[in-house]
PDB file of C-alpha atoms in Angstrom:
ATOM      1  CA  MET A 546      11.408 -26.535 -31.353  1.00 81.00           C
ATOM      2  CA  ASN A 547      11.797 -22.719 -30.953  1.00 90.00           C
ATOM      3  CA  PRO A 548      11.683 -22.062 -27.162  1.00 94.00           C
ATOM      4  CA  ILE A 549       9.866 -18.888 -27.320  1.00 93.00           C
ATOM      5  CA  TYR A 550       6.806 -21.082 -28.779  1.00 93.00           C
ATOM      6  CA  ASP A 551       7.340 -23.680 -25.901  1.00 96.00           C
ATOM      7  CA  ASN A 552       4.535 -24.504 -23.691  1.00 97.00           C
ATOM      8  CA  ASN A 553       6.483 -23.531 -20.728  1.00 97.00           C
ATOM      9  CA  THR A 554       7.514 -20.496 -22.348  1.00 97.00           C
ATOM     10  CA  LEU A 555       4.022 -19.275 -23.174  1.00 97.00           C
ATOM     11  CA  GLU A 556       2.556 -20.155 -19.622  1.00 98.00           C
ATOM     12  CA  PHE A 557       5.480 -17.895 -18.069  1.00 98.00           C
ATOM     13  CA  VAL A 558       4.512 -15.129 -20.401  1.00 97.00           C
ATOM     14  CA  THR A 559       0.574 -15.639 -19.000  1.00 97.00           C
ATOM     15  CA  VAL A 560       1.780 -15.364 -15.343  1.00 98.00           C
ATOM     16  CA  THR A 561       4.488 -12.518 -15.818  1.00 98.00           C
ATOM     17  CA  LEU A 562       1.532 -10.893 -17.195  1.00 97.00           C
ATOM     18  CA  GLU A 563      -0.937 -11.492 -14.593  1.00 97.00           C
ATOM     19  CA  PHE A 564       2.320 -10.257 -12.312  1.00 98.00           C
ATOM     20  CA  CYS A 565       2.739  -6.940 -13.840  1.00 97.00           C
ATOM     21  CA  ALA A 566      -1.074  -6.354 -14.287  1.00 97.00           C
ATOM     22  CA  SER A 567      -1.709  -6.739 -10.215  1.00 96.00           C
ATOM     23  CA  LEU A 568       1.162  -4.183  -9.444  1.00 97.00           C
ATOM     24  CA  GLU A 569      -0.295  -2.042 -11.962  1.00 95.00           C
ATOM     25  CA  ARG A 570      -3.145  -1.943 -10.130  1.00 95.00           C
ATOM     26  CA  ILE A 571      -1.534  -1.497  -6.751  1.00 95.00           C
ATOM     27  CA  ASN A 572      -3.667   1.809  -6.000  1.00 94.00           C
ATOM     28  CA  GLU A 573      -6.585  -0.478  -5.801  1.00 95.00           C
ATOM     29  CA  TYR A 574      -5.339  -2.395  -2.835  1.00 95.00           C
ATOM     30  CA  ASP A 575      -5.179  -2.205   1.050  1.00 95.00           C
ATOM     31  CA  MET A 576      -2.248  -4.059   2.692  1.00 95.00           C
ATOM     32  CA  PHE A 577      -4.474  -7.516   2.916  1.00 94.00           C
ATOM     33  CA  SER A 578      -5.603  -7.536  -0.608  1.00 95.00           C
ATOM     34  CA  PHE A 579      -1.844  -6.676  -1.634  1.00 97.00           C
ATOM     35  CA  VAL A 580      -0.427  -9.461   0.778  1.00 96.00           C
ATOM     36  CA  ASN A 581      -3.462 -12.183  -0.210  1.00 95.00           C
ATOM     37  CA  ASN A 582      -2.565 -11.380  -3.759  1.00 96.00           C
ATOM     38  CA  THR A 583       0.905 -11.712  -4.084  1.00 97.00           C
ATOM     39  CA  THR A 584       1.537 -14.712  -1.942  1.00 97.00           C
ATOM     40  CA  LYS A 585      -0.782 -16.419  -4.456  1.00 97.00           C
ATOM     41  CA  ILE A 586       0.633 -15.063  -7.750  1.00 98.00           C
ATOM     42  CA  LEU A 587       4.446 -15.345  -6.705  1.00 98.00           C
ATOM     43  CA  PRO A 588       4.687 -19.318  -6.300  1.00 98.00           C
ATOM     44  CA  LEU A 589       3.131 -19.511  -9.830  1.00 98.00           C
ATOM     45  CA  LEU A 590       5.485 -17.268 -10.941  1.00 98.00           C
ATOM     46  CA  TYR A 591       8.781 -18.941  -9.438  1.00 98.00           C
ATOM     47  CA  VAL A 592       7.401 -22.593 -10.504  1.00 98.00           C
ATOM     48  CA  LYS A 593       6.558 -21.254 -14.191  1.00 98.00           C
ATOM     49  CA  ALA A 594      10.432 -19.534 -14.190  1.00 98.00           C
ATOM     50  CA  THR A 595      11.784 -23.194 -13.039  1.00 98.00           C
ATOM     51  CA  LEU A 596      10.088 -24.699 -16.000  1.00 97.00           C
ATOM     52  CA  LEU A 597      11.589 -22.373 -18.823  1.00 97.00           C
ATOM     53  CA  PRO A 598      13.500 -24.262 -21.668  1.00 95.00           C
ATOM     54  CA  GLU A 599      17.119 -23.639 -22.036  1.00 90.00           C
ATOM     55  CA  VAL A 600      17.941 -20.600 -24.252  1.00 87.00           C
ATOM     56  CA  ASP A 601      21.070 -19.825 -25.769  1.00 80.00           C
ATOM     57  CA  GLU A 602      21.425 -15.912 -25.845  1.00 73.00           C
ATOM     58  CA  PRO A 603      22.018 -14.322 -29.637  1.00 71.00           C
ATOM     59  CA  GLU A 604      25.352 -13.220 -30.073  1.00 72.00           C
ATOM     60  CA  ASN A 605      25.810  -9.300 -29.408  1.00 71.00           C
ATOM     61  CA  ALA A 606      22.409  -9.195 -28.101  1.00 67.00           C
ATOM     62  CA  GLU A 607      21.623  -6.416 -25.221  1.00 73.00           C
ATOM     63  CA  ALA A 608      18.484  -5.964 -24.425  1.00 74.00           C
ATOM     64  CA  ALA A 609      16.765  -2.203 -23.730  1.00 82.00           C
ATOM     65  CA  HIS A 610      15.273  -1.606 -20.562  1.00 88.00           C
ATOM     66  CA  PHE A 611      11.745  -0.175 -19.996  1.00 92.00           C
ATOM     67  CA  ILE A 612      11.043   0.112 -16.355  1.00 94.00           C
ATOM     68  CA  THR A 613      12.494   3.011 -15.344  1.00 94.00           C
ATOM     69  CA  GLU A 614      13.984   4.208 -12.295  1.00 96.00           C
ATOM     70  CA  GLU A 615      10.756   6.447 -11.842  1.00 97.00           C
ATOM     71  CA  VAL A 616       8.586   3.455 -12.237  1.00 96.00           C
ATOM     72  CA  TYR A 617      10.660   1.343  -9.824  1.00 97.00           C
ATOM     73  CA  ASP A 618      10.669   3.820  -7.154  1.00 98.00           C
ATOM     74  CA  ALA A 619       7.120   4.756  -7.499  1.00 97.00           C
ATOM     75  CA  LEU A 620       6.324   0.766  -7.134  1.00 97.00           C
ATOM     76  CA  ARG A 621       8.768   0.483  -4.086  1.00 98.00           C
ATOM     77  CA  ALA A 622       7.335   3.485  -2.320  1.00 98.00           C
ATOM     78  CA  ARG A 623       3.402   2.657  -2.894  1.00 97.00           C
ATOM     79  CA  ILE A 624       4.174  -1.423  -1.629  1.00 98.00           C
ATOM     80  CA  ALA A 625       6.357   0.294   1.424  1.00 98.00           C
ATOM     81  CA  GLY A 626       3.441   2.350   2.195  1.00 97.00           C
ATOM     82  CA  LEU A 627       0.858  -0.322   1.908  1.00 96.00           C
ATOM     83  CA  LEU A 628       3.141  -2.884   4.102  1.00 96.00           C
ATOM     84  CA  GLY A 629       4.002  -0.007   6.403  1.00 96.00           C
ATOM     85  CA  GLU A 630       5.804  -1.315   9.585  1.00 95.00           C
ATOM     86  CA  HIS A 631       5.819  -5.080   8.026  1.00 95.00           C
ATOM     87  CA  ASP A 632       7.910  -4.187   4.666  1.00 97.00           C
ATOM     88  CA  SER A 633      11.232  -4.908   6.391  1.00 95.00           C
ATOM     89  CA  TYR A 634      12.327  -8.262   7.248  1.00 92.00           C
ATOM     90  CA  LEU A 635      15.678  -9.773   8.496  1.00 85.00           C
ATOM     91  CA  GLU A 636      17.840 -11.273   5.574  1.00 80.00           C
ATOM     92  CA  THR A 637      19.443 -14.449   6.383  1.00 70.00           C
ATOM     93  CA  PHE A 638      21.125 -15.557   2.826  1.00 63.00           C
ATOM     94  CA  LEU A 639      23.391 -12.748   1.717  1.00 57.00           C
ATOM     95  CA  PRO A 640      26.916 -14.051   1.937  1.00 59.00           C
ATOM     96  CA  ASP A 641      28.288 -11.206   4.724  1.00 61.00           C
ATOM     97  CA  MET A 642      25.524 -12.405   6.948  1.00 55.00           C
ATOM     98  CA  PRO A 643      27.900 -15.004   8.593  1.00 57.00           C
ATOM     99  CA  TYR A 644      30.547 -12.317   9.278  1.00 60.00           C
ATOM    100  CA  SER A 645      28.168  -9.361  10.137  1.00 61.00           C
ATOM    101  CA  ASP A 646      27.812  -8.176  14.074  1.00 64.00           C
ATOM    102  CA  THR A 647      24.115  -6.624  13.366  1.00 70.00           C
ATOM    103  CA  PRO A 648      21.129  -7.796  11.593  1.00 72.00           C
ATOM    104  CA  ILE A 649      20.776  -7.165   7.941  1.00 81.00           C
ATOM    105  CA  VAL A 650      17.395  -5.575   6.987  1.00 88.00           C
ATOM    106  CA  ALA A 651      15.940  -6.101   3.854  1.00 92.00           C
ATOM    107  CA  TYR A 652      12.262  -4.698   2.139  1.00 97.00           C
ATOM    108  CA  ILE A 653       9.615  -6.683   0.743  1.00 97.00           C
ATOM    109  CA  SER A 654       8.957  -3.551  -1.591  1.00 98.00           C
ATOM    110  CA  GLU A 655      12.404  -3.548  -2.989  1.00 97.00           C
ATOM    111  CA  ASN A 656      12.143  -7.436  -3.573  1.00 97.00           C
ATOM    112  CA  ILE A 657       8.605  -6.979  -5.591  1.00 98.00           C
ATOM    113  CA  ALA A 658       9.880  -3.765  -7.547  1.00 98.00           C
ATOM    114  CA  ASP A 659      13.277  -5.767  -8.285  1.00 97.00           C
ATOM    115  CA  ILE A 660      11.363  -8.741  -9.516  1.00 98.00           C
ATOM    116  CA  TYR A 661       8.658  -6.128 -11.376  1.00 97.00           C
ATOM    117  CA  GLN A 662      11.858  -4.398 -13.215  1.00 96.00           C
ATOM    118  CA  ASP A 663      13.130  -7.426 -14.737  1.00 95.00           C
ATOM    119  CA  ILE A 664       9.875  -8.953 -15.317  1.00 96.00           C
ATOM    120  CA  GLY A 665       8.569  -5.854 -16.836  1.00 96.00           C
ATOM    121  CA  ASP A 666      11.698  -5.588 -19.396  1.00 95.00           C
ATOM    122  CA  PHE A 667      11.154  -8.829 -20.330  1.00 96.00           C
ATOM    123  CA  ILE A 668       7.447  -8.477 -21.031  1.00 96.00           C
ATOM    124  CA  ALA A 669       8.016  -5.176 -23.156  1.00 95.00           C
ATOM    125  CA  LEU A 670      10.619  -7.021 -25.294  1.00 93.00           C
ATOM    126  CA  PHE A 671       8.454 -10.084 -25.578  1.00 93.00           C
ATOM    127  CA  ARG A 672       5.819  -8.143 -26.898  1.00 93.00           C
ATOM    128  CA  GLN A 673       7.700  -6.674 -29.624  1.00 92.00           C
ATOM    129  CA  GLY A 674       7.275 -10.064 -31.625  1.00 91.00           C
ATOM    130  CA  TYR A 675      10.798  -9.893 -32.956  1.00 91.00           C
ATOM    131  CA  GLU A 676      12.146 -13.566 -32.199  1.00 91.00           C
ATOM    132  CA  GLU A 677      15.497 -12.751 -31.767  1.00 89.00           C
ATOM    133  CA  THR A 678      14.480 -10.052 -29.252  1.00 91.00           C
ATOM    134  CA  MET A 679      12.075 -12.525 -27.778  1.00 92.00           C
ATOM    135  CA  LEU A 680      15.287 -14.979 -27.503  1.00 92.00           C
ATOM    136  CA  THR A 681      17.128 -12.143 -25.938  1.00 92.00           C
ATOM    137  CA  ALA A 682      14.498 -11.111 -23.266  1.00 93.00           C
ATOM    138  CA  LEU A 683      13.639 -15.031 -22.631  1.00 95.00           C
ATOM    139  CA  SER A 684      17.444 -15.811 -22.024  1.00 93.00           C
ATOM    140  CA  GLN A 685      18.424 -12.930 -19.737  1.00 92.00           C
ATOM    141  CA  CYS A 686      15.344 -13.441 -17.796  1.00 94.00           C
ATOM    142  CA  ALA A 687      15.754 -16.853 -17.117  1.00 95.00           C
ATOM    143  CA  GLU A 688      19.592 -15.981 -16.135  1.00 93.00           C
ATOM    144  CA  ASN A 689      18.582 -13.090 -13.802  1.00 94.00           C
ATOM    145  CA  PHE A 690      15.914 -15.434 -12.082  1.00 97.00           C
ATOM    146  CA  ARG A 691      18.505 -17.704 -11.502  1.00 96.00           C
ATOM    147  CA  THR A 692      21.160 -15.378 -10.236  1.00 94.00           C
ATOM    148  CA  TYR A 693      18.872 -12.830  -8.845  1.00 93.00           C
ATOM    149  CA  TRP A 694      15.164 -12.231  -8.700  1.00 96.00           C
ATOM    150  CA  GLY A 695      14.702 -16.028  -7.957  1.00 96.00           C
ATOM    151  CA  ARG A 696      15.767 -15.124  -4.470  1.00 94.00           C
ATOM    152  CA  SER A 697      14.410 -11.993  -4.038  1.00 95.00           C
ATOM    153  CA  LEU A 698      11.195 -13.655  -4.967  1.00 97.00           C
ATOM    154  CA  LEU A 699      11.487 -16.265  -2.159  1.00 96.00           C
ATOM    155  CA  ASN A 700      12.591 -13.784   0.573  1.00 94.00           C
ATOM    156  CA  ALA A 701       9.540 -11.832  -0.578  1.00 97.00           C
ATOM    157  CA  LEU A 702       7.174 -14.525  -0.303  1.00 97.00           C
ATOM    158  CA  LYS A 703       8.631 -15.921   2.914  1.00 95.00           C
ATOM    159  CA  ALA A 704       8.086 -12.351   4.594  1.00 95.00           C
ATOM    160  CA  LEU A 705       4.665 -12.150   2.904  1.00 97.00           C
ATOM    161  CA  HIS A 706       3.655 -15.499   4.430  1.00 95.00           C
ATOM    162  CA  PHE A 707       4.330 -14.195   7.657  1.00 94.00           C
ATOM    163  CA  ILE A 708       2.391 -11.256   7.204  1.00 94.00           C
ATOM    164  CA  ARG A 709      -0.310 -13.339   5.944  1.00 93.00           C
ATOM    165  CA  TYR A 710      -0.504 -15.924   8.477  1.00 93.00           C
ATOM    166  CA  ASN A 711       0.067 -13.758  11.506  1.00 89.00           C
ATOM    167  CA  GLU A 712      -3.004 -13.613  13.692  1.00 78.00           C
ATOM    168  CA  ASP A 713      -2.231 -10.207  15.156  1.00 81.00           C
ATOM    169  CA  ILE A 714      -1.801  -8.769  11.347  1.00 79.00           C
ATOM    170  CA  CYS A 715      -4.021 -10.264   8.441  1.00 69.00           C
ATOM    171  CA  LEU A 716      -5.611 -13.474  10.399  1.00 56.00           C
ATOM    172  CA  LYS A 717      -8.093 -11.108  12.047  1.00 55.00           C
ATOM    173  CA  ARG A 718      -9.128  -9.291   8.960  1.00 61.00           C
ATOM    174  CA  GLU A 719     -10.264 -12.488   7.169  1.00 51.00           C
ATOM    175  CA  LYS A 720     -12.558 -13.464   9.699  1.00 48.00           C
TER     176      LYS A 720
END
């Protein structure tokens, strides 16, 4: 069976579409609704990415990029604005961390924008409907998940979980 028509691929596409759509509606969110929504969609995205079928990337395949630096920066800035002082967290899994004398700060906004950039490019390529392009997009997205944005997703989720269930931040709002 062609991996682009595999049920796990189609479910991944569905979740990625929802993830992208939720971020494209970011101006409708306040911090609490953003955190609530994002802590629900990120775990789904992670699970669906782990279930993607193995894909051999077509030879000489090079995927185009659709999410520009301007779109990335605007999204990152909007998320940073929503989260304010809660955007930053201490990164603990960088290779240099054991050798660092100072904590390494990371940002939820950058993690989410990084994921969006890769997922947005994947969706744009997949929508073209050309099987070779779809295979390239699927292969590259799965590889980028394994090597990069999967960790970004987990780091952001951990930090967002802290915000969502911290009584001084979000829990008071939900009551």
